[in-house]
Coordinates of C-alpha atoms and ligand atoms in Angstrom, one line a residue:
M1 CA 0.1 0.1 0.2
D2 CA 1.4 3.6 -0.9
P3 CA 1.6 5.9 2.2
R4 CA 0.0 8.9 2.7
P5 CA 1.3 11.7 1.3
M6 CA 3.9 13.3 3.2
A7 CA 6.7 16.2 3.4
V8 CA 9.2 17.4 5.8
G9 CA 8.9 20.8 7.6
I10 CA 11.9 22.4 9.1
D11 CA 11.9 25.1 12.0
L12 CA 14.8 27.1 11.6
G13 CA 15.1 29.3 14.8
G14 CA 17.7 31.1 16.4
S15 CA 18.2 28.8 19.1
N16 CA 16.8 25.5 18.0
L17 CA 16.5 23.8 14.7
R18 CA 13.6 20.8 13.9
A19 CA 12.5 18.9 11.4
A20 CA 9.3 16.5 11.3
L21 CA 7.8 13.9 8.7
V22 CA 4.4 14.9 8.9
D23 CA 1.4 13.7 6.6
D24 CA -1.3 15.2 4.5
R25 CA -3.9 14.9 8.3
A26 CA -1.1 17.6 9.7
R27 CA 0.0 14.6 11.9
I28 CA 3.7 14.2 12.8
I29 CA 5.2 11.0 12.1
T30 CA 8.6 11.1 13.3
H31 CA 10.9 14.4 14.1
V32 CA 14.0 15.3 15.6
G33 CA 15.7 18.4 17.0
Q34 CA 18.6 20.0 18.1
P35 CA 20.6 23.2 18.9
T36 CA 20.9 25.5 15.8
G37 CA 24.3 26.5 16.6
A38 CA 23.9 29.2 14.3
D39 CA 27.1 31.0 15.0
R40 CA 28.6 27.8 12.9
G41 CA 27.3 29.9 9.9
P42 CA 25.1 28.9 7.1
D43 CA 27.0 26.0 5.6
A44 CA 27.2 24.0 8.7
V45 CA 23.6 24.6 9.5
I46 CA 22.5 23.6 6.2
T47 CA 24.8 20.3 6.1
D48 CA 22.7 19.6 9.7
M49 CA 19.2 20.5 7.9
V50 CA 20.0 17.9 5.0
A51 CA 20.8 14.9 7.7
M52 CA 17.9 15.9 9.4
V53 CA 15.8 15.2 6.8
H54 CA 17.3 12.1 5.9
H55 CA 16.9 11.2 9.8
V56 CA 13.3 11.5 9.9
I57 CA 12.6 9.8 6.7
D58 CA 15.2 6.6 7.9
E59 CA 13.3 6.8 11.1
W60 CA 9.9 6.4 9.5
C61 CA 11.3 3.5 7.2
R62 CA 12.9 2.0 10.5
V63 CA 9.5 1.8 12.5
T64 CA 7.4 0.9 9.4
E65 CA 9.9 -1.4 7.7
S66 CA 8.9 0.3 4.6
T67 CA 10.8 1.5 1.9
I68 CA 10.0 5.1 1.1
R69 CA 12.4 7.2 -0.3
L70 CA 13.5 10.6 -0.4
D71 CA 11.8 11.3 -3.8
T72 CA 8.6 9.6 -2.4
V73 CA 8.1 12.7 -0.3
L74 CA 6.4 15.5 -1.9
G75 CA 8.9 18.1 -0.6
V76 CA 10.5 19.9 2.3
G77 CA 9.1 23.4 3.7
V78 CA 11.3 25.6 5.9
G79 CA 10.1 28.3 8.2
A80 CA 13.1 31.2 8.9
P81 CA 13.4 34.4 10.6
G82 CA 13.3 37.0 7.8
P83 CA 13.3 39.3 6.2
L84 CA 13.6 36.7 3.7
S85 CA 12.4 36.7 0.0
V86 CA 9.8 34.0 -0.7
Q87 CA 10.0 34.2 -4.6
R88 CA 13.9 34.4 -4.6
G89 CA 14.0 31.6 -1.8
R90 CA 17.0 33.3 0.1
I91 CA 17.2 34.5 3.9
I92 CA 18.1 38.3 3.5
R93 CA 19.2 38.7 6.9
A94 CA 18.1 37.4 10.4
A95 CA 18.9 39.0 13.8
N96 CA 19.2 35.5 15.4
L97 CA 21.3 33.8 12.8
P98 CA 24.6 35.8 12.7
G99 CA 26.3 35.6 9.2
W100 CA 23.3 34.9 7.2
S101 CA 23.4 37.4 4.8
D102 CA 21.3 36.8 1.5
V103 CA 21.8 33.1 1.7
P104 CA 20.1 30.9 -1.1
L105 CA 18.7 28.3 1.3
R106 CA 15.7 27.1 -0.8
D107 CA 18.0 26.5 -3.8
T108 CA 20.7 25.1 -1.9
L109 CA 18.6 22.6 0.2
S110 CA 17.0 21.5 -3.1
Q111 CA 20.2 21.0 -5.3
R112 CA 21.3 18.6 -2.1
L113 CA 18.3 16.8 -1.4
G114 CA 16.8 16.6 -4.9
V115 CA 13.2 17.4 -4.1
R116 CA 11.2 20.3 -4.1
V117 CA 11.9 23.1 -1.3
E118 CA 10.0 26.2 -0.2
L119 CA 10.7 28.8 2.4
D120 CA 8.8 31.2 4.0
N121 CA 8.8 33.7 7.2
D122 CA 8.5 31.8 10.5
G123 CA 5.5 34.0 11.5
N124 CA 3.7 33.2 8.3
V125 CA 4.4 29.1 8.3
A126 CA 2.8 29.0 11.9
A127 CA -0.4 30.9 10.8
L128 CA -0.7 28.3 7.7
G129 CA -0.3 25.3 10.0
E130 CA -2.9 27.0 12.4
Y131 CA -5.2 27.6 9.3
W132 CA -4.3 23.7 7.8
V133 CA -5.8 22.0 11.4
R134 CA -8.7 23.7 11.5
G135 CA -9.9 22.4 8.0
S136 CA -8.7 25.5 6.3
Q137 CA -12.1 26.9 6.0
H138 CA -11.6 30.2 7.9
D139 CA -9.2 33.2 7.0
L140 CA -7.0 33.5 9.7
V141 CA -4.3 36.0 11.2
M142 CA -1.8 34.4 13.9
L143 CA 0.4 36.4 16.4
T144 CA 3.1 34.2 17.8
L145 CA 4.0 36.1 21.1
G146 CA 7.3 34.8 21.8
T147 CA 10.9 36.5 22.1
G148 CA 9.5 38.8 19.2
V149 CA 5.9 39.1 18.0
G150 CA 5.6 37.3 14.9
A151 CA 2.7 36.9 12.7
G152 CA 1.1 35.6 9.8
V153 CA -2.0 36.5 7.3
V154 CA -3.8 33.6 5.6
M155 CA -6.5 34.7 3.3
D156 CA -8.5 32.4 0.9
G157 CA -5.8 29.7 2.0
K158 CA -2.6 31.7 0.9
I159 CA -0.1 33.3 3.1
V160 CA -0.5 37.0 2.2
H161 CA 3.1 38.3 1.2
G162 CA 2.5 42.0 -0.2
H163 CA 4.7 43.5 -3.3
Y164 CA 7.5 43.7 -1.1
E165 CA 7.2 40.3 0.5
N166 CA 7.0 41.8 4.0
A167 CA 3.2 41.8 4.7
G168 CA 1.6 40.7 8.1
E169 CA 4.4 42.1 10.3
L170 CA 1.9 42.7 12.3
G171 CA 4.2 42.6 15.5
H172 CA 5.6 46.2 14.4
M173 CA 2.0 47.6 13.9
I174 CA 2.1 50.9 16.2
V175 CA -0.3 50.9 19.0
V176 CA 1.1 53.9 21.0
P177 CA 2.3 56.6 19.2
D178 CA 5.8 57.7 20.8
G179 CA 5.3 54.6 23.2
L180 CA 8.3 52.4 24.2
A181 CA 11.4 51.8 21.8
C182 CA 11.2 48.6 20.0
N183 CA 13.9 46.5 18.5
C184 CA 13.2 47.5 14.9
G185 CA 13.9 51.2 15.4
Q186 CA 10.3 52.5 15.7
R187 CA 8.3 53.3 18.7
G188 CA 5.2 52.2 20.1
C189 CA 5.0 48.9 18.5
L190 CA 3.0 45.8 19.7
E191 CA 6.3 43.9 20.1
A192 CA 7.5 46.1 22.8
Y193 CA 4.2 45.5 24.9
A194 CA 3.3 42.1 24.3
S195 CA 6.0 39.9 23.2
A196 CA 6.9 37.3 25.7
S197 CA 10.6 38.7 26.5
N198 CA 9.4 41.9 26.8
V199 CA 6.7 41.5 29.3
V200 CA 8.9 39.2 31.8
R201 CA 11.6 42.2 30.8
R202 CA 9.3 44.8 32.1
V203 CA 8.4 43.3 35.0
V204 CA 11.9 42.5 35.9
E205 CA 12.9 46.0 35.5
G206 CA 10.1 47.0 37.9
I207 CA 11.4 44.5 40.4
Q208 CA 14.9 46.0 40.4
S209 CA 13.6 49.7 40.5
G210 CA 11.9 48.4 44.0
E211 CA 8.4 48.0 42.7
P212 CA 7.1 44.8 45.1
S213 CA 6.2 41.7 43.7
C214 CA 5.5 37.9 44.5
L215 CA 8.3 37.1 41.5
S216 CA 11.0 39.2 43.6
E217 CA 12.4 36.3 45.0
A218 CA 12.6 34.1 41.8
V219 CA 14.2 37.0 40.0
R220 CA 16.7 37.7 42.8
R221 CA 17.7 34.0 42.4
G222 CA 18.0 34.5 38.5
E223 CA 15.3 32.1 37.6
I224 CA 13.9 32.0 34.2
I225 CA 10.5 33.2 34.4
P226 CA 7.9 32.0 31.8
A227 CA 5.6 34.9 30.6
S228 CA 2.3 32.8 31.5
R229 CA 3.6 32.9 35.2
V230 CA 3.4 36.8 35.1
G231 CA -0.3 36.2 34.0
E232 CA -1.0 34.0 37.0
C233 CA 0.9 36.5 39.4
A234 CA -1.6 39.1 37.6
A235 CA -4.7 36.8 38.4
D236 CA -3.4 36.4 42.0
G237 CA -3.7 40.3 42.5
D238 CA 0.4 41.1 42.3
K239 CA 0.2 45.0 41.3
L240 CA 3.4 44.9 39.3
C241 CA 2.4 41.8 37.3
E242 CA -1.4 43.3 36.8
R243 CA -0.2 46.6 35.7
I244 CA 2.4 44.8 32.8
W245 CA 0.0 41.9 31.9
D246 CA -3.0 44.4 31.7
E247 CA -1.3 46.7 29.2
A248 CA 0.2 43.7 27.2
C249 CA -3.3 42.7 26.8
K250 CA -4.8 46.2 26.3
M251 CA -2.3 46.3 23.6
L252 CA -3.3 43.0 21.8
A253 CA -7.0 44.2 21.8
I254 CA -6.0 47.1 19.9
A255 CA -3.9 45.1 17.6
C256 CA -7.0 42.6 17.1
V257 CA -9.2 45.6 16.3
N258 CA -6.9 47.2 13.8
I259 CA -6.5 43.3 12.4
Q260 CA -10.0 43.4 12.3
H261 CA -10.4 46.4 10.1
A262 CA -7.6 45.4 8.5
F263 CA -8.3 41.9 7.2
N264 CA -11.6 41.0 8.5
P265 CA -10.2 37.2 9.2
S266 CA -13.1 34.7 11.1
I267 CA -9.9 33.8 13.6
I268 CA -7.3 35.4 15.2
V269 CA -4.7 32.8 17.0
L270 CA -2.7 34.0 19.9
G271 CA 0.2 31.6 20.2
G272 CA 4.1 31.6 21.7
G273 CA 4.9 31.8 25.4
L274 CA 2.4 34.2 26.1
G275 CA -0.2 32.6 24.2
A276 CA 0.8 29.7 26.7
A277 CA -1.3 31.3 29.3
G278 CA -4.5 30.4 27.7
S279 CA -7.7 31.9 29.2
A280 CA -5.8 34.0 31.7
L281 CA -4.7 35.9 28.2
L282 CA -7.5 35.2 26.2
D283 CA -10.5 36.3 28.4
R284 CA -8.6 39.6 29.4
V285 CA -7.4 40.6 25.7
S286 CA -11.6 40.0 24.9
R287 CA -12.6 42.2 27.6
H288 CA -10.2 45.1 26.3
V289 CA -11.6 44.1 22.8
Q290 CA -15.3 44.9 24.2
D291 CA -14.0 48.5 25.1
Q292 CA -12.2 49.4 22.1
R293 CA -14.3 48.0 19.3
W294 CA -16.5 49.7 16.9
S295 CA -20.0 49.1 17.5
L296 CA -21.4 49.3 13.6
H297 CA -21.7 45.7 13.5
D298 CA -21.4 42.6 15.7
D299 CA -19.1 40.2 14.1
F300 CA -15.8 39.8 15.4
P301 CA -12.8 37.2 14.5
S302 CA -13.0 34.5 17.5
L303 CA -9.9 35.0 19.6
E304 CA -8.4 31.2 19.8
R305 CA -5.2 30.0 21.4
S306 CA -2.8 28.0 19.2
R307 CA -4.0 24.6 18.4
L308 CA -0.3 23.3 17.4
G309 CA 1.7 25.0 20.4
A310 CA 5.6 24.4 19.9
D311 CA 4.7 22.1 16.6
A312 CA 3.2 25.1 14.9
G313 CA 6.7 25.7 13.0
V314 CA 7.2 22.2 11.4
V315 CA 3.9 21.3 10.9
G316 CA 3.6 24.8 9.2
A317 CA 6.3 24.4 7.0
A318 CA 5.5 20.8 6.0
A319 CA 1.9 22.7 5.0
L320 CA 4.0 24.9 2.2
I321 CA 4.5 21.8 0.6
L322 CA 1.2 19.8 1.7
T323 CA -1.5 22.4 1.2
S324 CA -0.1 23.1 -2.5
H325 CA -0.7 19.6 -3.0
D326 CA -4.1 18.9 -1.1
P327 CA -5.7 22.1 0.5
N328 CA -7.6 20.2 2.9
P329 CA -6.4 17.3 5.5
T330 CA -9.0 14.9 5.5
D331 CA -9.9 12.6 8.9
Ligands
ZN401 ZN1 8.8 47.2 16.1

């Protein structure tokens, strides 16, 4: 019996590199991960990516005692930090990948593997993955609230790229005129208020400036604090966490209202480290949306947490290949 259509998805991050063999039902069959080691430069990392593709396929063959080969896999999708050019398949440069400047990742991988390779921005592929696992019926916008705020817009089943291929950089929409400085050089970006890293950083800075908080001891011990814990402390009445958390949720609500007006999607997904807080995030963002939104009609996108979680990168990357093969996974 022929195996189901499959593709390999690769999630190239500044810290971690993951690859997974994914079938056309969006299921991970086999996977492998390791530190990226980005400081070794593109050649060494690309060599690792080639080895990982072979590894996940070999592992599948070993487990099933089947004999699929690389050329029976439909292709390899890669999600990577931008800015990058989807059309040219090149990473132009990436803050978290030192030494990666105008790297022809797509064609290099394709030549070395002998299969079709597609490359796209990591925020875009995560959005495509979330779209895919929902049965592909909904226009969807995703915000990945992690180290930064990644984002992707999927309309009519297609990632929106824009003329200059930088559409959907919603983490850098300005939500506060002359607001907090952002790494991108602008002020008042959503990312400055609502990335997981910035939420935690702002709490730590508050503690270091003498504000009392239930996280003071943990900060003094040098513990790494997950952003979701700030949400828990806010719910428990910690004043510092409450202020920072509520501001993050309010900025996200403003962003969601703006997204509604710009794209009119049926779903907005909030993922990443902040999204892991679940209802502690979604309920409060929803409350702020009620305060912000217009009243001309009742339709508003449903706010949802990520269904794929940490797998959004590899599943979404595989979806670059599999959704162009068959847009609807079937059960
Ligand atoms: Zn910015």
